[in-house]
Amino acid sequence: MKKYIYLAGPIAGCTEEEATSWRDYVNSMLPYGIVGISPLRCEPVKEGMTYTDEGATDKMWSDPRAIATKNWLDTESCDLVLAYLPQELNDRRPSYGTVIEIGWAIGLRKPLIVVSDDKYLMDHPLIEQACLLYTSPSPRDGL
């Protein structure tokens, strides 16, 4: 029986590589029978595509209702949520969507792992008490 991990993390304000490379890496490291679910899997990622506050450059996937519904259903149906919040991206633009997904995971009583090198985030009492924490020395060092 397959198990599913929802890969929560920054999208808005990120380049295509920033939004997808860590998800690709995690998927490549998962053992057989465990599947990483990316919130970007339905989006036609194109070379040079950027994710802005208004959404992806493809307007079909930028509808707030479609994004929220898909991400909620993914969080609800997964077996675990892995949230990746590197300080470099948090400093540029906080990932409010990821924080909401963390809240959904807590409310749904899903196992939750937060990976970050952002001490401010990791020291927050709600994050600290609600999940397994992994402090990465640097996002460039891999997860």
Coordinates of N, CA, C and O in Angstrom, one line a residue, residues 30-128:
L30 N 12.9 9.2 -1.8 CA 11.9 8.4 -1.2 C 11.9 6.9 -1.6 O 12.1 6.6 -2.7
P31 N 11.8 6.0 -0.6 CA 11.8 4.6 -0.9 C 10.5 4.2 -1.7 O 9.5 4.9 -1.7
Y32 N 10.6 3.0 -2.3 CA 9.5 2.5 -3.1 C 8.2 2.5 -2.2 O 8.3 2.1 -1.0
G33 N 7.1 2.9 -2.7 CA 5.8 2.8 -2.0 C 5.5 4.1 -1.3 O 4.4 4.2 -0.8
I34 N 6.4 5.1 -1.3 CA 6.2 6.4 -0.7 C 6.2 7.4 -1.8 O 7.2 7.5 -2.5
V35 N 5.2 8.2 -1.9 CA 5.1 9.1 -3.0 C 5.0 10.5 -2.5 O 4.1 10.8 -1.6
G36 N 5.8 11.4 -3.0 CA 5.8 12.8 -2.7 C 4.7 13.5 -3.6 O 4.8 13.3 -4.8
I37 N 3.8 14.3 -3.0 CA 2.8 15.0 -3.7 C 3.2 16.5 -3.7 O 3.2 17.1 -2.7
S38 N 3.4 17.0 -4.9 CA 3.7 18.4 -5.1 C 2.5 19.2 -5.4 O 1.7 18.8 -6.2
P39 N 2.3 20.4 -4.8 CA 1.2 21.2 -5.1 C 1.3 21.7 -6.6 O 0.3 22.3 -7.1
L40 N 2.4 21.6 -7.2 CA 2.7 22.1 -8.5 C 2.4 21.0 -9.6 O 2.6 21.3 -10.8
R41 N 2.0 19.8 -9.2 CA 1.9 18.7 -10.1 C 0.9 18.9 -11.3 O 1.1 18.4 -12.3
C42 N -0.1 19.7 -11.0 CA -1.1 20.0 -12.0 C -0.8 21.2 -12.9 O -1.5 21.5 -13.9
E43 N 0.2 21.9 -12.5 CA 0.6 23.1 -13.2 C 1.5 22.9 -14.3 O 2.5 22.1 -14.2
P44 N 1.3 23.4 -15.5 CA 2.2 23.3 -16.6 C 3.5 24.1 -16.4 O 3.6 25.2 -16.8
V45 N 4.5 23.5 -15.7 CA 5.7 24.3 -15.4 C 6.5 24.5 -16.7 O 6.8 23.5 -17.4
K46 N 6.7 25.7 -17.0 CA 7.4 26.0 -18.3 C 8.8 26.7 -18.0 O 8.9 27.4 -16.9
E47 N 9.7 26.6 -18.9 CA 11.0 27.2 -18.7 C 10.8 28.7 -18.5 O 10.0 29.4 -19.2
G48 N 11.4 29.3 -17.4 CA 11.3 30.7 -17.2 C 10.0 31.1 -16.4 O 9.8 32.2 -16.1
M49 N 9.2 30.1 -16.1 CA 7.9 30.4 -15.3 C 8.3 30.9 -13.9 O 9.2 30.3 -13.3
T50 N 7.7 31.9 -13.5 CA 7.9 32.4 -12.1 C 6.6 32.4 -11.4 O 5.5 32.4 -12.0
Y51 N 6.6 32.3 -10.1 CA 5.4 32.3 -9.2 C 5.4 33.6 -8.5 O 6.4 33.9 -7.8
T52 N 4.4 34.4 -8.7 CA 4.3 35.7 -8.1 C 3.2 35.7 -7.1 O 2.5 34.7 -6.9
D53 N 3.0 36.9 -6.4 CA 1.9 37.0 -5.5 C 0.5 36.8 -6.2 O -0.5 36.5 -5.6
E54 N 0.5 37.0 -7.5 CA -0.7 36.8 -8.3 C -0.9 35.4 -8.7 O -1.9 35.0 -9.3
G55 N 0.1 34.5 -8.5 CA 0.0 33.1 -8.9 C 1.0 32.8 -10.0 O 1.8 33.6 -10.4
A56 N 0.8 31.6 -10.6 CA 1.6 31.2 -11.7 C 1.3 32.0 -12.9 O 0.2 32.6 -13.0
T57 N 2.2 32.0 -13.9 CA 2.0 32.8 -15.1 C 0.9 32.2 -15.9 O 0.3 32.8 -16.7
D58 N 0.5 30.9 -15.7 CA -0.6 30.3 -16.4 C -1.9 30.6 -15.6 O -2.1 30.0 -14.5
K59 N -2.7 31.4 -16.1 CA -3.9 31.9 -15.3 C -4.9 30.8 -14.9 O -5.6 30.9 -14.0
M60 N -4.9 29.7 -15.7 CA -5.8 28.6 -15.4 C -5.5 28.0 -14.0 O -6.4 27.6 -13.3
W61 N -4.3 28.0 -13.6 CA -3.9 27.4 -12.3 C -3.8 28.5 -11.2 O -3.4 28.2 -10.1
S62 N -4.1 29.7 -11.5 CA -3.9 30.8 -10.5 C -5.1 31.2 -9.8 O -5.1 32.0 -8.9
D63 N -6.3 30.5 -10.1 CA -7.5 30.8 -9.4 C -7.4 30.5 -7.9 O -7.1 29.3 -7.6
P64 N -7.6 31.4 -7.0 CA -7.5 31.1 -5.6 C -8.3 30.0 -5.1 O -7.9 29.2 -4.3
R65 N -9.5 29.8 -5.6 CA -10.4 28.7 -5.2 C -9.8 27.4 -5.6 O -9.7 26.4 -4.8
A66 N -9.2 27.3 -6.8 CA -8.6 26.0 -7.3 C -7.4 25.7 -6.5 O -7.2 24.5 -6.1
I67 N -6.6 26.7 -6.2 CA -5.3 26.4 -5.4 C -5.7 26.0 -4.0 O -5.2 25.0 -3.5
A68 N -6.6 26.7 -3.3 CA -6.9 26.4 -2.0 C -7.6 25.0 -1.9 O -7.3 24.2 -1.0
T69 N -8.5 24.7 -2.8 CA -9.2 23.4 -2.8 C -8.2 22.2 -3.0 O -8.2 21.2 -2.3
K70 N -7.4 22.4 -4.0 CA -6.4 21.3 -4.3 C -5.4 21.1 -3.1 O -5.2 20.0 -2.7
N71 N -4.9 22.2 -2.5 CA -4.0 22.1 -1.4 C -4.7 21.5 -0.2 O -4.0 20.7 0.5
W72 N -5.9 21.9 0.1 CA -6.6 21.3 1.2 C -6.8 19.8 1.0 O -6.6 19.0 1.9
L73 N -7.3 19.4 -0.1 CA -7.5 18.0 -0.4 C -6.2 17.2 -0.3 O -6.2 16.1 0.2
D74 N -5.1 17.8 -0.8 CA -3.9 17.1 -0.7 C -3.4 16.9 0.7 O -3.0 15.8 1.1
T75 N -3.6 18.0 1.5 CA -3.2 17.9 2.9 C -4.1 16.9 3.7 O -3.6 16.1 4.5
E76 N -5.4 16.9 3.4 CA -6.3 16.0 4.0 C -6.1 14.6 3.7 O -6.2 13.7 4.6
S77 N -5.7 14.3 2.5 CA -5.6 12.9 2.0 C -4.2 12.3 2.2 O -4.0 11.1 2.1
C78 N -3.2 13.1 2.5 CA -1.9 12.6 2.7 C -1.7 11.9 4.0 O -2.5 12.0 4.9
D79 N -0.6 11.1 4.1 CA -0.2 10.4 5.3 C 0.7 11.2 6.2 O 0.8 11.0 7.4
L80 N 1.4 12.2 5.6 CA 2.3 13.0 6.3 C 2.5 14.3 5.6 O 2.4 14.3 4.3
V81 N 2.8 15.4 6.3 CA 3.1 16.7 5.6 C 4.6 17.0 5.9 O 5.0 17.0 7.1
L82 N 5.3 17.3 4.9 CA 6.7 17.8 5.0 C 6.7 19.2 4.5 O 6.4 19.5 3.4
A83 N 7.0 20.1 5.4 CA 7.1 21.6 5.1 C 8.5 22.0 5.1 O 9.2 21.9 6.1
Y84 N 8.9 22.6 4.0 CA 10.3 23.1 3.8 C 10.3 24.6 3.7 O 9.6 25.2 2.8
L85 N 10.9 25.3 4.7 CA 10.8 26.7 4.7 C 12.3 27.3 5.0 O 12.6 27.7 6.1
P86 N 13.1 27.4 3.9 CA 14.4 27.9 4.1 C 14.4 29.4 4.4 O 13.6 30.1 3.8
Q87 N 15.3 29.8 5.2 CA 15.4 31.2 5.6 C 15.6 32.2 4.5 O 15.0 33.2 4.4
E88 N 16.4 31.8 3.5 CA 16.6 32.6 2.3 C 15.3 33.0 1.6 O 15.1 34.2 1.3
L89 N 14.4 32.1 1.5 CA 13.1 32.4 0.9 C 12.1 33.0 1.9 O 11.4 33.9 1.5
N90 N 12.2 32.7 3.1 CA 11.4 33.3 4.2 C 11.7 34.8 4.3 O 10.8 35.6 4.4
D91 N 13.0 35.1 4.2 CA 13.4 36.5 4.3 C 12.9 37.3 3.1 O 12.6 38.5 3.2
R92 N 12.9 36.7 1.9 CA 12.4 37.4 0.7 C 10.9 37.6 0.7 O 10.4 38.7 0.4
R93 N 10.2 36.5 1.1 CA 8.7 36.6 1.2 C 8.3 35.5 2.0 O 8.4 34.3 1.6
P94 N 7.7 35.7 3.2 CA 7.2 34.6 4.0 C 6.2 33.8 3.2 O 5.4 34.3 2.4
S95 N 6.2 32.5 3.4 CA 5.3 31.6 2.7 C 4.0 31.3 3.5 O 3.9 30.4 4.2
Y96 N 3.1 32.3 3.4 CA 1.9 32.2 4.1 C 1.1 31.0 3.8 O 0.5 30.4 4.7
G97 N 1.1 30.6 2.6 CA 0.4 29.4 2.2 C 0.9 28.1 2.9 O 0.1 27.3 3.4
T98 N 2.2 28.0 3.0 CA 2.8 26.9 3.7 C 2.4 26.9 5.2 O 2.2 25.9 5.8
V99 N 2.4 28.1 5.8 CA 2.0 28.2 7.2 C 0.6 27.8 7.4 O 0.3 27.1 8.4
I100 N -0.3 28.1 6.5 CA -1.7 27.7 6.5 C -1.7 26.1 6.4 O -2.4 25.5 7.1
E101 N -0.9 25.6 5.5 CA -0.9 24.1 5.3 C -0.4 23.4 6.6 O -0.9 22.3 7.0
I102 N 0.6 24.0 7.3 CA 1.0 23.5 8.6 C -0.1 23.5 9.6 O -0.3 22.5 10.3
G103 N -0.9 24.6 9.6 CA -2.1 24.7 10.5 C -3.1 23.6 10.1 O -3.7 23.0 11.0
W104 N -3.3 23.4 8.8 CA -4.3 22.3 8.4 C -3.8 21.0 8.9 O -4.6 20.2 9.4
A105 N -2.5 20.7 8.7 CA -1.9 19.4 9.2 C -2.1 19.2 10.7 O -2.5 18.1 11.1
I106 N -1.9 20.3 11.4 CA -2.1 20.2 12.9 C -3.5 19.9 13.2 O -3.8 19.0 14.0
G107 N -4.4 20.6 12.6 CA -5.9 20.5 12.8 C -6.3 19.1 12.4 O -7.2 18.5 13.0
L108 N -5.8 18.5 11.4 CA -6.1 17.2 10.9 C -5.4 16.1 11.6 O -5.6 14.9 11.3
R109 N -4.5 16.5 12.5 CA -3.7 15.5 13.3 C -2.8 14.7 12.4 O -2.7 13.5 12.6
K110 N -2.3 15.3 11.4 CA -1.4 14.6 10.5 C 0.0 14.7 11.0 O 0.4 15.7 11.6
P111 N 0.8 13.6 10.8 CA 2.3 13.8 11.2 C 2.9 14.9 10.4 O 2.5 15.1 9.2
L112 N 3.7 15.7 11.0 CA 4.2 16.9 10.4 C 5.7 17.0 10.7 O 6.2 16.9 11.8
I113 N 6.5 17.2 9.6 CA 7.9 17.5 9.7 C 8.2 18.9 9.1 O 7.7 19.1 8.0
V114 N 8.8 19.7 9.8 CA 9.2 21.0 9.3 C 10.8 21.1 9.2 O 11.5 20.7 10.1
V115 N 11.2 21.4 8.0 CA 12.7 21.5 7.7 C 13.0 23.0 7.4 O 12.4 23.6 6.5
S116 N 13.9 23.5 8.2 CA 14.3 24.9 8.0 C 15.6 25.3 8.6 O 16.0 24.6 9.6
D117 N 16.2 26.3 8.1 CA 17.4 26.8 8.8 C 17.1 28.2 9.4 O 18.0 28.9 9.8
D118 N 15.8 28.5 9.4 CA 15.3 29.8 10.0 C 15.0 29.6 11.5 O 14.0 29.1 11.9
K119 N 16.0 30.1 12.3 CA 15.9 29.9 13.7 C 14.6 30.6 14.3 O 14.0 30.1 15.2
Y120 N 14.3 31.8 13.8 CA 13.1 32.5 14.3 C 11.8 31.6 14.1 O 11.0 31.5 15.0
L121 N 11.7 31.0 12.9 CA 10.6 30.1 12.7 C 10.6 28.8 13.6 O 9.6 28.5 14.2
M122 N 11.8 28.2 13.6 CA 11.9 27.0 14.4 C 11.7 27.2 15.9 O 11.4 26.2 16.6
D123 N 12.0 28.3 16.4 CA 11.8 28.6 17.8 C 10.4 29.0 18.2 O 10.1 29.2 19.4
H124 N 9.5 29.2 17.2 CA 8.2 29.5 17.5 C 7.5 28.4 18.3 O 7.6 27.2 17.9
P125 N 6.9 28.7 19.5 CA 6.3 27.6 20.3 C 5.3 26.8 19.6 O 5.2 25.6 19.9
L126 N 4.5 27.3 18.7 CA 3.5 26.5 18.1 C 4.1 25.5 17.1 O 3.7 24.3 17.0
I127 N 5.1 26.0 16.4 CA 5.8 25.1 15.5 C 6.6 24.0 16.3 O 6.6 22.8 16.0
E128 N 7.3 24.5 17.3 CA 8.1 23.6 18.1 C 7.3 22.5 18.8 O 7.7 21.3 18.8

